[in-house]
Amino acid sequence: MKNPFYYGGSVENEHFCNRVQEIKELKADISAGLNTLIYAPRRFGKTSFVLKTMRELKEQKVKYVFLDLMYLSTVDEFINSYFNALAKSLEDPTDKIVNFFKSVLKIRPNVNVTFDATGNPSFSLSLNHEDRINALEDVLNIPLAFAKQGQKIVIIFDEFQEIAHLNLEAKIRSVIQHHSNDVSYIFMGSKKKSTSRNVFRQE
Ligand SMILES: Nc1ncnc2c1ncn2[C@@H]1O[C@H](COP(=O)(O)OP(=O)(O)OP(=O)(O)O)[C@@H](O)[C@H]1O
Ligand SMILES: [Mg+2]
């Protein structure tokens, strides 16, 4: 008999079970424009649950941007990974995306587009020191610019605990508080792994 259980990354289709009530609640929060924090131990099904909800909402023309913050170690990496995730979620022709960004960014950076062997584009910004200070705020405000065009948009930050050391929380909070009702944010996270110092402590 084929093993009916999938174990690995996030699950979908026939491998995804239950979570009926949770999906209903998350959809209601999103349509009310609320921000949501999903905090649970590792392997509890956070990513699967949120992505399943988003796939269902896609039929209602809700666009979402999913950014996994695992392994991001600098603010520049955060800016560029987020910028890339935003660009890819647009699903428009590449030149249209680039022009849109140039029109909404107050800074005037070079928008770089590279293509992999299968033709998939990747987007990044060339930032000089002065730009870098303003680029974070500009990039954080991109979802609001989408939303103002009449597009319902949900931003998902997965593994949020992983960027605690970048001290971005206050900045993100101050920018996104002006996005309420237009953009919904979902922050997902788990407790950070024990460090070598407290690895023997009972949790
Ligand atoms: N709704 C579900 N139905 C069936 N299996 C599930 C479901 N949700 C999670 N699982 C099982 O748990 C595993 C982990 O799920 P998932 O990656 O979504 O959890 P997570 O909380 O995001 O984990 P991590 O903390 O590693 O990011 C899946 O590979 C699958 O085996
Ligand atoms: Mg996960």
CSV table of N, CA, C and O in Angstrom, one decimal, residues 61-180:
chain,number,residue,atom,x,y,z
A,61,LYS,N,-9.7,36.3,-6.2
A,61,LYS,CA,-8.8,37.3,-6.7
A,61,LYS,C,-8.0,38.1,-5.6
A,61,LYS,O,-7.6,39.2,-5.8
A,62,VAL,N,-7.7,37.4,-4.5
A,62,VAL,CA,-6.8,37.9,-3.5
A,62,VAL,C,-5.4,37.5,-3.9
A,62,VAL,O,-5.1,36.3,-4.1
A,63,LYS,N,-4.5,38.5,-4.0
A,63,LYS,CA,-3.1,38.1,-4.3
A,63,LYS,C,-2.3,38.1,-3.0
A,63,LYS,O,-2.6,38.8,-2.0
A,64,TYR,N,-1.3,37.2,-2.9
A,64,TYR,CA,-0.5,37.1,-1.7
A,64,TYR,C,1.0,37.0,-2.1
A,64,TYR,O,1.4,36.6,-3.1
A,65,VAL,N,1.7,37.5,-1.1
A,65,VAL,CA,3.2,37.5,-1.2
A,65,VAL,C,3.7,36.7,-0.1
A,65,VAL,O,3.4,37.0,1.1
A,66,PHE,N,4.5,35.7,-0.3
A,66,PHE,CA,5.0,34.8,0.7
A,66,PHE,C,6.5,35.0,0.8
A,66,PHE,O,7.2,34.8,-0.2
A,67,LEU,N,7.0,35.4,2.0
A,67,LEU,CA,8.4,35.6,2.2
A,67,LEU,C,8.9,34.7,3.3
A,67,LEU,O,8.5,34.9,4.5
A,68,ASP,N,9.8,33.8,3.1
A,68,ASP,CA,10.4,33.0,4.1
A,68,ASP,C,11.7,33.7,4.6
A,68,ASP,O,12.6,33.9,3.8
A,69,LEU,N,11.6,34.1,5.9
A,69,LEU,CA,12.7,34.9,6.4
A,69,LEU,C,13.9,34.1,7.0
A,69,LEU,O,14.9,34.6,7.5
A,70,MET,N,13.8,32.7,6.8
A,70,MET,CA,14.9,31.9,7.3
A,70,MET,C,16.1,32.2,6.5
A,70,MET,O,16.1,32.4,5.3
A,71,TYR,N,17.2,32.2,7.1
A,71,TYR,CA,18.6,32.4,6.5
A,71,TYR,C,18.8,33.8,5.9
A,71,TYR,O,19.8,34.0,5.2
A,72,LEU,N,18.0,34.8,6.3
A,72,LEU,CA,18.3,36.2,5.9
A,72,LEU,C,19.2,36.8,7.0
A,72,LEU,O,18.8,36.8,8.1
A,73,SER,N,20.4,37.2,6.6
A,73,SER,CA,21.3,37.7,7.7
A,73,SER,C,21.6,39.2,7.8
A,73,SER,O,22.1,39.7,8.7
A,74,THR,N,21.2,39.9,6.7
A,74,THR,CA,21.4,41.4,6.7
A,74,THR,C,20.1,42.1,6.3
A,74,THR,O,19.2,41.5,5.7
A,75,VAL,N,20.1,43.4,6.6
A,75,VAL,CA,19.0,44.2,6.2
A,75,VAL,C,18.9,44.3,4.6
A,75,VAL,O,17.8,44.2,4.1
A,76,ASP,N,20.0,44.4,4.0
A,76,ASP,CA,20.1,44.4,2.5
A,76,ASP,C,19.4,43.1,1.9
A,76,ASP,O,18.7,43.2,1.0
A,77,GLU,N,19.7,42.0,2.6
A,77,GLU,CA,19.1,40.7,2.1
A,77,GLU,C,17.6,40.7,2.3
A,77,GLU,O,16.9,40.3,1.4
A,78,PHE,N,17.2,41.3,3.4
A,78,PHE,CA,15.7,41.4,3.6
A,78,PHE,C,15.1,42.3,2.6
A,78,PHE,O,14.1,41.9,2.0
A,79,ILE,N,15.7,43.5,2.3
A,79,ILE,CA,15.1,44.4,1.3
A,79,ILE,C,15.0,43.7,0.0
A,79,ILE,O,14.0,43.7,-0.7
A,80,ASN,N,16.1,43.1,-0.5
A,80,ASN,CA,16.1,42.4,-1.8
A,80,ASN,C,15.2,41.2,-1.9
A,80,ASN,O,14.5,41.0,-2.9
A,81,SER,N,15.2,40.4,-0.8
A,81,SER,CA,14.3,39.2,-0.9
A,81,SER,C,12.8,39.6,-0.9
A,81,SER,O,12.0,39.1,-1.6
A,82,TYR,N,12.5,40.7,-0.1
A,82,TYR,CA,11.1,41.1,-0.1
A,82,TYR,C,10.8,41.8,-1.4
A,82,TYR,O,9.7,41.5,-2.0
A,83,PHE,N,11.7,42.6,-2.0
A,83,PHE,CA,11.5,43.2,-3.3
A,83,PHE,C,11.2,42.1,-4.3
A,83,PHE,O,10.3,42.2,-5.1
A,84,ASN,N,12.0,41.1,-4.3
A,84,ASN,CA,11.9,40.0,-5.3
A,84,ASN,C,10.6,39.3,-5.2
A,84,ASN,O,9.9,39.0,-6.1
A,85,ALA,N,10.2,39.0,-3.9
A,85,ALA,CA,8.9,38.3,-3.7
A,85,ALA,C,7.7,39.2,-4.1
A,85,ALA,O,6.8,38.7,-4.7
A,86,LEU,N,7.8,40.5,-3.9
A,86,LEU,CA,6.7,41.4,-4.3
A,86,LEU,C,6.6,41.4,-5.8
A,86,LEU,O,5.5,41.3,-6.4
A,87,ALA,N,7.8,41.5,-6.5
A,87,ALA,CA,7.8,41.6,-8.0
A,87,ALA,C,7.2,40.3,-8.6
A,87,ALA,O,6.4,40.4,-9.5
A,88,LYS,N,7.6,39.2,-8.0
A,88,LYS,CA,7.1,37.9,-8.6
A,88,LYS,C,5.6,37.7,-8.4
A,88,LYS,O,5.0,37.0,-9.2
A,89,SER,N,5.1,38.2,-7.3
A,89,SER,CA,3.7,38.0,-7.0
A,89,SER,C,2.8,38.7,-8.0
A,89,SER,O,1.6,38.5,-8.1
A,90,LEU,N,3.3,39.7,-8.7
A,90,LEU,CA,2.5,40.5,-9.6
A,90,LEU,C,2.0,39.8,-10.8
A,90,LEU,O,1.0,40.1,-11.4
A,91,GLU,N,2.9,38.8,-11.3
A,91,GLU,CA,2.5,38.0,-12.4
A,91,GLU,C,2.3,38.8,-13.7
A,91,GLU,O,1.5,38.5,-14.5
A,92,ASP,N,2.8,40.0,-13.8
A,92,ASP,CA,2.7,40.8,-15.0
A,92,ASP,C,3.9,40.6,-15.9
A,92,ASP,O,4.9,40.1,-15.4
A,93,PRO,N,3.9,41.2,-17.1
A,93,PRO,CA,5.2,41.1,-17.9
A,93,PRO,C,6.3,41.9,-17.1
A,93,PRO,O,6.0,42.9,-16.4
A,94,THR,N,7.5,41.4,-17.3
A,94,THR,CA,8.6,41.9,-16.5
A,94,THR,C,8.8,43.4,-16.6
A,94,THR,O,9.0,44.1,-15.6
A,95,ASP,N,8.7,43.9,-17.9
A,95,ASP,CA,8.9,45.4,-18.0
A,95,ASP,C,7.9,46.2,-17.3
A,95,ASP,O,8.1,47.3,-16.8
A,96,LYS,N,6.6,45.7,-17.3
A,96,LYS,CA,5.5,46.4,-16.6
A,96,LYS,C,5.8,46.4,-15.1
A,96,LYS,O,5.6,47.5,-14.4
A,97,ILE,N,6.4,45.3,-14.5
A,97,ILE,CA,6.7,45.3,-13.1
A,97,ILE,C,7.8,46.4,-12.8
A,97,ILE,O,7.7,47.1,-11.9
A,98,VAL,N,8.8,46.4,-13.6
A,98,VAL,CA,9.9,47.3,-13.4
A,98,VAL,C,9.5,48.7,-13.5
A,98,VAL,O,9.8,49.5,-12.6
A,99,ASN,N,8.6,49.0,-14.5
A,99,ASN,CA,8.1,50.4,-14.6
A,99,ASN,C,7.2,50.8,-13.4
A,99,ASN,O,7.3,51.9,-12.9
A,100,PHE,N,6.4,49.8,-12.9
A,100,PHE,CA,5.6,50.1,-11.7
A,100,PHE,C,6.5,50.4,-10.5
A,100,PHE,O,6.3,51.4,-9.8
A,101,PHE,N,7.5,49.6,-10.3
A,101,PHE,CA,8.4,49.9,-9.2
A,101,PHE,C,9.1,51.2,-9.3
A,101,PHE,O,9.2,52.0,-8.3
A,102,LYS,N,9.5,51.6,-10.5
A,102,LYS,CA,10.2,52.9,-10.7
A,102,LYS,C,9.2,54.0,-10.4
A,102,LYS,O,9.6,55.0,-9.9
A,103,SER,N,7.9,53.8,-10.6
A,103,SER,CA,7.0,54.9,-10.4
A,103,SER,C,6.6,55.0,-8.9
A,103,SER,O,6.3,56.0,-8.4
A,104,VAL,N,6.7,53.9,-8.1
A,104,VAL,CA,6.3,53.9,-6.7
A,104,VAL,C,7.5,54.2,-5.8
A,104,VAL,O,7.3,54.7,-4.7
A,105,LEU,N,8.7,53.9,-6.2
A,105,LEU,CA,9.8,54.0,-5.3
A,105,LEU,C,10.2,55.5,-5.3
A,105,LEU,O,10.4,56.1,-6.4
A,106,LYS,N,10.4,56.1,-4.1
A,106,LYS,CA,10.8,57.5,-4.0
A,106,LYS,C,12.3,57.5,-4.4
A,106,LYS,O,12.8,58.5,-5.0
A,107,ILE,N,13.0,56.5,-3.9
A,107,ILE,CA,14.5,56.5,-4.2
A,107,ILE,C,14.6,56.1,-5.7
A,107,ILE,O,13.6,55.7,-6.3
A,108,ARG,N,15.7,56.3,-6.3
A,108,ARG,CA,15.9,56.1,-7.7
A,108,ARG,C,16.9,55.0,-7.9
A,108,ARG,O,18.0,55.3,-8.5
A,109,PRO,N,16.7,53.8,-7.5
A,109,PRO,CA,17.7,52.7,-7.6
A,109,PRO,C,17.6,52.1,-9.0
A,109,PRO,O,16.6,52.2,-9.7
A,110,ASN,N,18.7,51.4,-9.3
A,110,ASN,CA,18.6,50.5,-10.5
A,110,ASN,C,17.9,49.3,-10.1
A,110,ASN,O,18.2,48.6,-9.2
A,111,VAL,N,16.9,48.9,-10.9
A,111,VAL,CA,16.2,47.7,-10.7
A,111,VAL,C,16.8,46.6,-11.6
A,111,VAL,O,16.8,46.8,-12.8
A,112,ASN,N,17.4,45.6,-11.0
A,112,ASN,CA,18.1,44.6,-11.8
A,112,ASN,C,17.2,43.4,-12.0
A,112,ASN,O,16.5,42.9,-11.0
A,113,VAL,N,17.2,42.9,-13.2
A,113,VAL,CA,16.4,41.7,-13.5
A,113,VAL,C,17.3,40.6,-14.1
A,113,VAL,O,18.0,40.9,-15.1
A,114,THR,N,17.4,39.5,-13.5
A,114,THR,CA,18.2,38.4,-14.1
A,114,THR,C,17.3,37.2,-14.3
A,114,THR,O,16.3,37.1,-13.6
A,115,PHE,N,17.7,36.4,-15.3
A,115,PHE,CA,16.8,35.2,-15.6
A,115,PHE,C,17.6,33.9,-15.4
A,115,PHE,O,18.8,33.9,-15.7
A,116,ASP,N,16.9,32.9,-14.8
A,116,ASP,CA,17.6,31.6,-14.7
A,116,ASP,C,17.5,30.8,-16.0
A,116,ASP,O,16.9,31.3,-17.0
A,117,ALA,N,18.0,29.6,-16.0
A,117,ALA,CA,18.1,28.8,-17.3
A,117,ALA,C,16.7,28.6,-17.8
A,117,ALA,O,16.5,28.4,-19.0
A,118,THR,N,15.7,28.5,-17.0
A,118,THR,CA,14.3,28.3,-17.5
A,118,THR,C,13.5,29.5,-17.8
A,118,THR,O,12.3,29.5,-18.1
A,119,GLY,N,14.2,30.7,-17.7
A,119,GLY,CA,13.6,32.0,-18.0
A,119,GLY,C,12.8,32.7,-16.9
A,119,GLY,O,12.2,33.7,-17.1
A,120,ASN,N,13.0,32.1,-15.7
A,120,ASN,CA,12.3,32.8,-14.5
A,120,ASN,C,13.1,34.0,-14.1
A,120,ASN,O,14.3,33.9,-13.8
A,121,PRO,N,12.4,35.1,-13.9
A,121,PRO,CA,13.2,36.3,-13.5
A,121,PRO,C,13.4,36.4,-12.0
A,121,PRO,O,12.6,35.9,-11.3
A,122,SER,N,14.5,37.1,-11.7
A,122,SER,CA,14.8,37.4,-10.3
A,122,SER,C,15.0,38.9,-10.2
A,122,SER,O,15.7,39.5,-11.1
A,123,PHE,N,14.5,39.6,-9.2
A,123,PHE,CA,14.6,41.1,-9.1
A,123,PHE,C,15.4,41.5,-8.0
A,123,PHE,O,15.3,40.9,-6.9
A,124,SER,N,16.2,42.5,-8.1
A,124,SER,CA,17.0,43.1,-7.0
A,124,SER,C,17.2,44.6,-7.2
A,124,SER,O,17.0,45.1,-8.4
A,125,LEU,N,17.6,45.3,-6.2
A,125,LEU,CA,17.9,46.7,-6.3
A,125,LEU,C,19.4,46.9,-6.1
A,125,LEU,O,20.0,46.2,-5.3
A,126,SER,N,20.0,47.8,-6.9
A,126,SER,CA,21.4,48.2,-6.6
A,126,SER,C,21.3,49.4,-5.6
A,126,SER,O,20.8,50.5,-6.0
A,127,LEU,N,21.8,49.2,-4.4
A,127,LEU,CA,21.6,50.2,-3.4
A,127,LEU,C,23.0,50.8,-3.0
A,127,LEU,O,23.9,50.1,-2.7
A,128,ASN,N,23.0,52.2,-3.1
A,128,ASN,CA,24.2,52.8,-2.5
A,128,ASN,C,23.9,53.2,-1.0
A,128,ASN,O,22.7,53.0,-0.6
A,129,HIS,N,24.8,53.7,-0.3
A,129,HIS,CA,24.6,53.9,1.1
A,129,HIS,C,23.4,54.8,1.4
A,129,HIS,O,22.6,54.5,2.3
A,130,GLU,N,23.3,55.9,0.7
A,130,GLU,CA,22.2,56.8,1.0
A,130,GLU,C,20.9,56.2,0.7
A,130,GLU,O,19.9,56.3,1.4
A,131,ASP,N,20.8,55.4,-0.5
A,131,ASP,CA,19.6,54.8,-0.9
A,131,ASP,C,19.1,53.8,0.2
A,131,ASP,O,17.9,53.7,0.5
A,132,ARG,N,20.1,53.1,0.8
A,132,ARG,CA,19.8,52.0,1.7
A,132,ARG,C,18.9,52.4,2.8
A,132,ARG,O,18.0,51.7,3.3
A,133,ILE,N,19.2,53.7,3.3
A,133,ILE,CA,18.4,54.2,4.4
A,133,ILE,C,16.9,54.3,4.1
A,133,ILE,O,16.1,54.0,4.9
A,134,ASN,N,16.7,54.8,2.9
A,134,ASN,CA,15.3,55.1,2.5
A,134,ASN,C,14.7,53.8,1.8
A,134,ASN,O,13.4,53.7,1.7
A,135,ALA,N,15.5,53.0,1.3
A,135,ALA,CA,15.0,51.8,0.5
A,135,ALA,C,14.1,50.9,1.3
A,135,ALA,O,13.0,50.5,0.8
A,136,LEU,N,14.4,50.7,2.6
A,136,LEU,CA,13.6,49.8,3.4
A,136,LEU,C,12.2,50.4,3.5
A,136,LEU,O,11.2,49.6,3.3
A,137,GLU,N,12.1,51.6,3.8
A,137,GLU,CA,10.7,52.2,4.0
A,137,GLU,C,10.0,52.2,2.6
A,137,GLU,O,8.8,51.8,2.6
A,138,ASP,N,10.7,52.5,1.6
A,138,ASP,CA,10.0,52.4,0.2
A,138,ASP,C,9.5,51.1,-0.1
A,138,ASP,O,8.4,50.9,-0.6
A,139,VAL,N,10.4,50.1,0.1
A,139,VAL,CA,10.0,48.7,-0.2
A,139,VAL,C,8.8,48.2,0.6
A,139,VAL,O,7.9,47.6,0.2
A,140,LEU,N,8.9,48.6,1.9
A,140,LEU,CA,7.8,48.2,2.8
A,140,LEU,C,6.4,48.9,2.4
A,140,LEU,O,5.4,48.3,2.7
A,141,ASN,N,6.5,50.0,1.7
A,141,ASN,CA,5.3,50.7,1.3
A,141,ASN,C,4.8,50.2,-0.1
A,141,ASN,O,3.7,50.6,-0.5
A,142,ILE,N,5.5,49.3,-0.8
A,142,ILE,CA,5.1,48.8,-2.1
A,142,ILE,C,3.7,48.1,-2.0
A,142,ILE,O,2.8,48.4,-2.9
A,143,PRO,N,3.4,47.3,-1.0
A,143,PRO,CA,2.1,46.6,-1.0
A,143,PRO,C,0.9,47.6,-0.9
A,143,PRO,O,-0.1,47.4,-1.5
A,144,LEU,N,1.2,48.8,-0.2
A,144,LEU,CA,0.1,49.8,-0.2
A,144,LEU,C,-0.2,50.3,-1.6
A,144,LEU,O,-1.3,50.5,-1.9
A,145,ALA,N,0.9,50.5,-2.4
A,145,ALA,CA,0.7,51.0,-3.7
A,145,ALA,C,-0.1,50.0,-4.6
A,145,ALA,O,-1.0,50.4,-5.3
A,146,PHE,N,0.2,48.7,-4.4
A,146,PHE,CA,-0.7,47.7,-5.1
A,146,PHE,C,-2.1,47.8,-4.7
A,146,PHE,O,-3.0,47.8,-5.5
A,147,ALA,N,-2.3,47.9,-3.4
A,147,ALA,CA,-3.6,47.9,-2.8
A,147,ALA,C,-4.4,49.1,-3.3
A,147,ALA,O,-5.6,49.0,-3.5
A,148,LYS,N,-3.8,50.2,-3.4
A,148,LYS,CA,-4.5,51.4,-3.8
A,148,LYS,C,-5.0,51.3,-5.3
A,148,LYS,O,-5.8,52.1,-5.7
A,149,GLN,N,-4.4,50.4,-6.0
A,149,GLN,CA,-4.9,50.2,-7.4
A,149,GLN,C,-6.1,49.3,-7.4
A,149,GLN,O,-6.6,48.8,-8.4
A,150,GLY,N,-6.6,48.9,-6.2
A,150,GLY,CA,-7.9,48.1,-6.1
A,150,GLY,C,-7.6,46.7,-5.9
A,150,GLY,O,-8.5,45.9,-6.0
A,151,GLN,N,-6.3,46.3,-5.7
A,151,GLN,CA,-6.0,44.9,-5.5
A,151,GLN,C,-6.0,44.5,-4.0
A,151,GLN,O,-5.3,45.1,-3.3
A,152,LYS,N,-6.7,43.5,-3.7
A,152,LYS,CA,-6.7,43.0,-2.3
A,152,LYS,C,-5.4,42.2,-2.1
A,152,LYS,O,-5.1,41.3,-2.9
A,153,ILE,N,-4.6,42.5,-1.1
A,153,ILE,CA,-3.2,41.9,-1.0
A,153,ILE,C,-2.9,41.4,0.4
A,153,ILE,O,-3.3,42.1,1.4
A,154,VAL,N,-2.3,40.3,0.5
A,154,VAL,CA,-1.9,39.7,1.8
A,154,VAL,C,-0.4,39.5,1.8
A,154,VAL,O,0.1,38.9,0.8
A,155,ILE,N,0.2,39.9,2.8
A,155,ILE,CA,1.7,39.7,2.9
A,155,ILE,C,2.0,38.7,4.0
A,155,ILE,O,1.5,38.9,5.1
A,156,ILE,N,2.7,37.7,3.7
A,156,ILE,CA,3.0,36.6,4.7
A,156,ILE,C,4.5,36.6,5.0
A,156,ILE,O,5.3,36.3,4.1
A,157,PHE,N,4.8,36.9,6.2
A,157,PHE,CA,6.2,36.7,6.6
A,157,PHE,C,6.3,35.4,7.4
A,157,PHE,O,5.8,35.3,8.6
A,158,ASP,N,7.0,34.4,6.9
A,158,ASP,CA,7.2,33.2,7.6
A,158,ASP,C,8.5,33.1,8.3
A,158,ASP,O,9.5,33.8,7.9
A,159,GLU,N,8.6,32.5,9.4
A,159,GLU,CA,9.8,32.4,10.3
A,159,GLU,C,10.3,33.8,10.7
A,159,GLU,O,11.4,34.1,10.7
A,160,PHE,N,9.3,34.5,11.2
A,160,PHE,CA,9.6,35.9,11.6
A,160,PHE,C,10.6,36.0,12.7
A,160,PHE,O,11.4,37.0,12.8
A,161,GLN,N,10.7,35.0,13.6
A,161,GLN,CA,11.7,35.0,14.7
A,161,GLN,C,13.1,35.1,14.2
A,161,GLN,O,14.0,35.5,14.9
A,162,GLU,N,13.3,34.6,12.9
A,162,GLU,CA,14.7,34.6,12.4
A,162,GLU,C,15.3,35.9,12.1
A,162,GLU,O,16.5,36.0,11.9
A,163,ILE,N,14.5,37.0,12.0
A,163,ILE,CA,15.1,38.3,11.7
A,163,ILE,C,15.1,39.2,13.0
A,163,ILE,O,15.3,40.4,12.8
A,164,ALA,N,14.9,38.6,14.1
A,164,ALA,CA,14.9,39.4,15.4
A,164,ALA,C,16.2,40.2,15.5
A,164,ALA,O,16.2,41.3,15.9
A,165,HIS,N,17.3,39.6,15.1
A,165,HIS,CA,18.6,40.2,15.3
A,165,HIS,C,18.8,41.4,14.4
A,165,HIS,O,19.7,42.2,14.5
A,166,LEU,N,17.9,41.6,13.4
A,166,LEU,CA,18.1,42.7,12.4
A,166,LEU,C,17.4,44.0,13.0
A,166,LEU,O,17.6,45.1,12.4
A,167,ASN,N,16.7,43.9,14.1
A,167,ASN,CA,16.0,45.0,14.7
A,167,ASN,C,15.1,45.8,13.7
A,167,ASN,O,15.2,47.0,13.7
A,168,LEU,N,14.4,45.1,13.0
A,168,LEU,CA,13.5,45.7,12.0
A,168,LEU,C,12.1,45.9,12.5
A,168,LEU,O,11.3,46.6,11.8
A,169,GLU,N,11.8,45.3,13.6
A,169,GLU,CA,10.4,45.2,14.1
A,169,GLU,C,9.8,46.6,14.2
A,169,GLU,O,8.6,46.8,13.7
A,170,ALA,N,10.5,47.6,14.8
A,170,ALA,CA,9.9,48.9,15.1
A,170,ALA,C,9.6,49.6,13.7
A,170,ALA,O,8.6,50.2,13.5
A,171,LYS,N,10.6,49.4,12.8
A,171,LYS,CA,10.4,50.1,11.5
A,171,LYS,C,9.2,49.5,10.7
A,171,LYS,O,8.4,50.2,10.2
A,172,ILE,N,9.2,48.1,10.7
A,172,ILE,CA,8.1,47.5,10.0
A,172,ILE,C,6.7,47.9,10.6
A,172,ILE,O,5.8,48.3,9.9
A,173,ARG,N,6.7,47.9,12.0
A,173,ARG,CA,5.5,48.3,12.7
A,173,ARG,C,5.0,49.7,12.3
A,173,ARG,O,3.9,50.0,12.0
A,174,SER,N,6.0,50.6,12.3
A,174,SER,CA,5.6,52.0,12.0
A,174,SER,C,5.2,52.3,10.6
A,174,SER,O,4.3,53.1,10.3
A,175,VAL,N,5.7,51.5,9.7
A,175,VAL,CA,5.2,51.6,8.3
A,175,VAL,C,3.9,51.0,8.1
A,175,VAL,O,3.0,51.6,7.5
A,176,ILE,N,3.8,49.7,8.5
A,176,ILE,CA,2.5,49.0,8.2
A,176,ILE,C,1.3,49.4,9.0
A,176,ILE,O,0.2,49.1,8.6
A,177,GLN,N,1.5,50.2,10.0
A,177,GLN,CA,0.3,50.7,10.7
A,177,GLN,C,-0.5,51.6,9.8
A,177,GLN,O,-1.7,51.8,10.1
A,178,HIS,N,0.1,52.2,8.8
A,178,HIS,CA,-0.6,53.0,7.9
A,178,HIS,C,-1.3,52.2,6.8
A,178,HIS,O,-1.9,52.8,5.9
A,179,HIS,N,-1.1,50.9,6.8
A,179,HIS,CA,-1.6,50.1,5.7
A,179,HIS,C,-2.9,49.4,6.1
A,179,HIS,O,-3.5,48.6,5.4
A,180,SER,N,-3.4,49.7,7.4
A,180,SER,CA,-4.5,48.9,7.9
A,180,SER,C,-5.7,49.0,7.0
A,180,SER,O,-6.0,50.1,6.4
